[in-house]
Coordinates of C-alpha atoms in Angstrom, one line a residue:
X131 CA 18.6 -5.2 -8.7
X132 CA 15.9 -6.6 -11.1
X133 CA 12.8 -4.5 -10.7
X134 CA 10.6 -7.3 -12.0
X135 CA 11.5 -9.4 -8.9
X136 CA 8.5 -9.9 -6.7
X137 CA 8.9 -12.5 -4.0
X138 CA 5.5 -14.0 -2.9
X139 CA 6.4 -15.3 0.6
X140 CA 8.2 -12.1 1.9
X141 CA 4.8 -10.3 2.0
X142 CA 4.0 -12.4 5.1
X143 CA 7.5 -11.8 6.5
X144 CA 7.0 -8.1 5.9
X145 CA 3.7 -8.3 7.9
X146 CA 5.7 -9.7 10.8
X147 CA 8.7 -7.4 10.7
X148 CA 6.9 -4.2 9.6
X149 CA 5.8 -3.2 13.1
X150 CA 9.4 -3.6 14.3
X151 CA 10.7 -1.5 11.5
X152 CA 8.1 1.1 12.2
X153 CA 9.0 1.3 15.9
X154 CA 12.7 1.6 15.2
X155 CA 12.0 4.4 12.6
X156 CA 10.0 6.3 15.0
X157 CA 12.7 6.1 17.7
X158 CA 15.3 7.5 15.4
X159 CA 13.0 10.4 14.5
X160 CA 11.4 9.2 11.3
X161 CA 7.8 10.2 10.7
X162 CA 4.8 8.1 11.1
X163 CA 4.1 5.9 8.0
X164 CA 0.3 6.1 8.0
X165 CA -1.5 6.6 4.7
X166 CA -3.5 9.8 4.6
X167 CA -7.2 10.2 3.5
X168 CA -6.0 12.5 0.7
X169 CA -4.1 9.5 -0.8
X170 CA -7.2 7.3 -1.0
X171 CA -7.7 6.3 -4.6
X172 CA -10.7 4.0 -4.2
X173 CA -11.7 0.4 -3.4
X174 CA -11.2 -2.2 -6.0
X175 CA -13.3 -5.4 -5.9
X176 CA -10.7 -7.9 -7.1
X177 CA -8.2 -10.2 -5.5
X178 CA -4.9 -8.7 -4.4
X179 CA -3.1 -11.2 -6.8
X180 CA -5.2 -9.8 -9.7
X181 CA -4.4 -6.2 -8.7
X182 CA -0.7 -6.9 -8.3
X183 CA -0.6 -8.6 -11.7
X184 CA -2.3 -5.6 -13.3
X185 CA 0.2 -3.3 -11.6
X186 CA 3.1 -5.4 -12.8
X187 CA 1.8 -5.6 -16.4
X188 CA 1.3 -1.8 -16.3
X189 CA 5.0 -1.0 -15.4
X190 CA 4.8 -0.9 -11.6
X191 CA 7.4 -2.7 -9.6
X192 CA 7.3 -4.1 -6.1
X193 CA 9.0 -1.7 -3.7
X194 CA 11.3 -3.6 -1.3
X195 CA 12.6 -0.3 0.1
X196 CA 9.2 1.0 1.2
X197 CA 8.7 1.1 4.9
X198 CA 5.7 -0.4 6.5
X199 CA 2.5 1.5 6.0
X200 CA -0.8 1.3 7.8
X201 CA -4.1 3.1 7.8
X202 CA -5.2 5.5 10.6
X203 CA -7.4 2.7 11.9
X204 CA -4.3 0.4 12.0
X205 CA -4.9 -1.9 9.0
X206 CA -1.6 -3.2 7.8
X207 CA -0.3 -2.9 4.2
X208 CA -0.6 -5.9 1.9
X209 CA 1.5 -4.5 -1.0
X210 CA 3.7 -1.5 -1.9
X211 CA 4.3 -0.7 -5.6
X212 CA 6.0 2.1 -7.5
X213 CA 5.9 3.4 -11.0
X214 CA 8.8 5.4 -12.4
X215 CA 9.1 6.5 -16.0
X216 CA 12.8 5.5 -15.7
X217 CA 15.0 3.9 -13.0
X218 CA 16.4 7.3 -11.9
X219 CA 13.4 9.6 -12.6
X220 CA 13.1 12.4 -10.2
X221 CA 9.8 11.3 -8.8
X222 CA 7.7 8.1 -8.5
X223 CA 4.1 7.2 -8.0
X224 CA 3.9 5.0 -4.9
X225 CA 0.8 2.8 -4.5
X226 CA -0.1 1.0 -1.2
X227 CA -2.7 -1.8 -1.1
X228 CA -4.8 -2.9 1.8
X229 CA -6.8 -6.1 1.5
X230 CA -9.9 -5.6 3.6
X231 CA -11.3 -8.9 2.4
X232 CA -10.3 -11.4 -0.3
X233 CA -11.9 -9.4 -3.1
X234 CA -11.9 -5.9 -1.6
X235 CA -8.7 -3.9 -1.8
X236 CA -8.4 -0.3 -0.6
X237 CA -5.8 1.5 -2.8
X238 CA -3.9 4.6 -1.6
X239 CA -1.3 6.5 -3.7
X240 CA 1.0 9.5 -3.5
X241 CA 3.7 11.0 -5.7
X242 CA 7.0 11.4 -4.0
X243 CA 10.8 11.7 -4.7
X244 CA 12.3 8.6 -6.2
X245 CA 14.4 7.0 -3.4
X246 CA 17.0 5.8 -6.0
X247 CA 17.7 9.4 -7.1
X248 CA 16.9 11.4 -4.0
X249 CA 17.3 9.1 -1.0
X250 CA 17.5 11.8 1.6
X251 CA 14.5 13.8 0.3
X252 CA 12.6 10.5 0.1
X253 CA 13.5 9.5 3.6
X254 CA 12.5 12.9 5.0
X255 CA 9.2 12.7 3.1
X256 CA 9.8 16.0 1.4
X257 CA 7.2 17.2 -1.0
X258 CA 4.8 14.3 -0.9
X259 CA 1.9 15.0 -3.2
X260 CA -1.1 12.9 -2.0
X261 CA -3.9 14.5 -4.0
X262 CA -1.8 14.4 -7.3
X263 CA -0.8 10.8 -6.7
X264 CA -4.3 9.6 -6.0
X265 CA -5.7 11.5 -9.0
X266 CA -2.9 10.0 -11.2
X267 CA -3.6 6.5 -10.0
X268 CA -7.4 6.9 -10.6
X269 CA -6.6 7.9 -14.2
X270 CA -4.2 4.9 -14.5
X271 CA -6.9 2.5 -13.3
X272 CA -9.6 4.0 -15.6
X273 CA -7.3 3.8 -18.6
X274 CA -6.9 0.1 -17.9
X275 CA -10.6 -0.5 -17.3
X276 CA -10.1 -1.3 -13.6
X277 CA -13.4 -0.4 -11.8
X278 CA -13.1 1.2 -8.4
X279 CA -15.5 3.0 -6.1
X280 CA -14.8 5.8 -3.7
X281 CA -16.3 4.8 -0.4
X282 CA -16.9 7.4 2.3
X283 CA -14.1 7.7 4.9
X284 CA -16.4 6.7 7.8
X285 CA -17.3 3.4 6.1
X286 CA -13.7 2.6 5.3
X287 CA -12.5 3.5 8.8
X288 CA -15.2 1.3 10.4
X289 CA -14.3 -1.6 8.2
X290 CA -10.6 -1.1 9.0
X291 CA -11.4 -1.1 12.7
X292 CA -13.4 -4.4 12.3
X293 CA -10.5 -5.9 10.3
X294 CA -7.9 -4.8 13.0
X295 CA -10.1 -6.4 15.8
X296 CA -10.4 -9.6 13.7
X297 CA -6.6 -9.7 13.3
X298 CA -6.0 -9.3 17.0
X299 CA -8.6 -12.0 18.0
X300 CA -7.7 -14.6 15.4
X301 CA -4.3 -13.7 13.9
X302 CA -3.5 -12.4 10.5
X303 CA -4.2 -15.6 8.6
X304 CA -7.5 -16.6 10.1
X305 CA -10.2 -17.4 7.6
X306 CA -13.7 -18.2 8.7
X307 CA -15.1 -21.3 7.1
X308 CA -17.8 -19.4 5.3
X309 CA -15.2 -17.5 3.3
X310 CA -15.9 -13.8 4.1
X311 CA -12.3 -12.9 4.7
X312 CA -10.5 -15.6 2.6
X313 CA -7.1 -16.5 3.9
X314 CA -5.1 -15.3 0.9
X315 CA -3.1 -12.6 2.4

C-alpha cells in the first residue's frame, strides 16, 4: 500500500461509518476510542487542509487502519495521521485532528505500537504513551514554525459540546451563512 495515498472524499464516509465501527468494536470487547486529555497537543488556528498538508510534507501518512476516535464530549475525528521512522518501526506517533471550526483544529497525539509490526499489541492498546506523544508532537510543530495554543480543558470541552449540539441540530455539513463554522469538513 502506498503510504502517500490520501483520499479526500473518504473522510466524509469515515464520519458516517465511524460510529458503526465503534459500536461493533465495543461489542467484541475492544476499548473505547476516545482521545484523552493527556494527549492534547494544542489548538492550531489553520484550516484542516493546511494542517494535513504540513503533516504530509513532514513525513506523516494518513492512517486508514485507525479506528474512529472522538473526544470525551463527543466531537468526531476529522483526520488520523501517523509518523513512523520506517514502515516497520516498533512504534509510531499517532496524531488525531478535530476541526472545531474552519480555522480552529484541536490536535491530540500519542505514541503507540506500530500496527504494521505489532498488530495485536496495537489492537489491545498496550503501552500507549499519551504524554510522550503529545510532547513529541509539540516539538514537531515548533520545529516547523506551526503556532499552537494550549487552551484550558474546560474551554475545549465546552466548545466540543457546542459543536456536538450543532451537529445534531443541523447535521455535520451545516454551515451558517455568516461563516463561523465553514462547511469544509
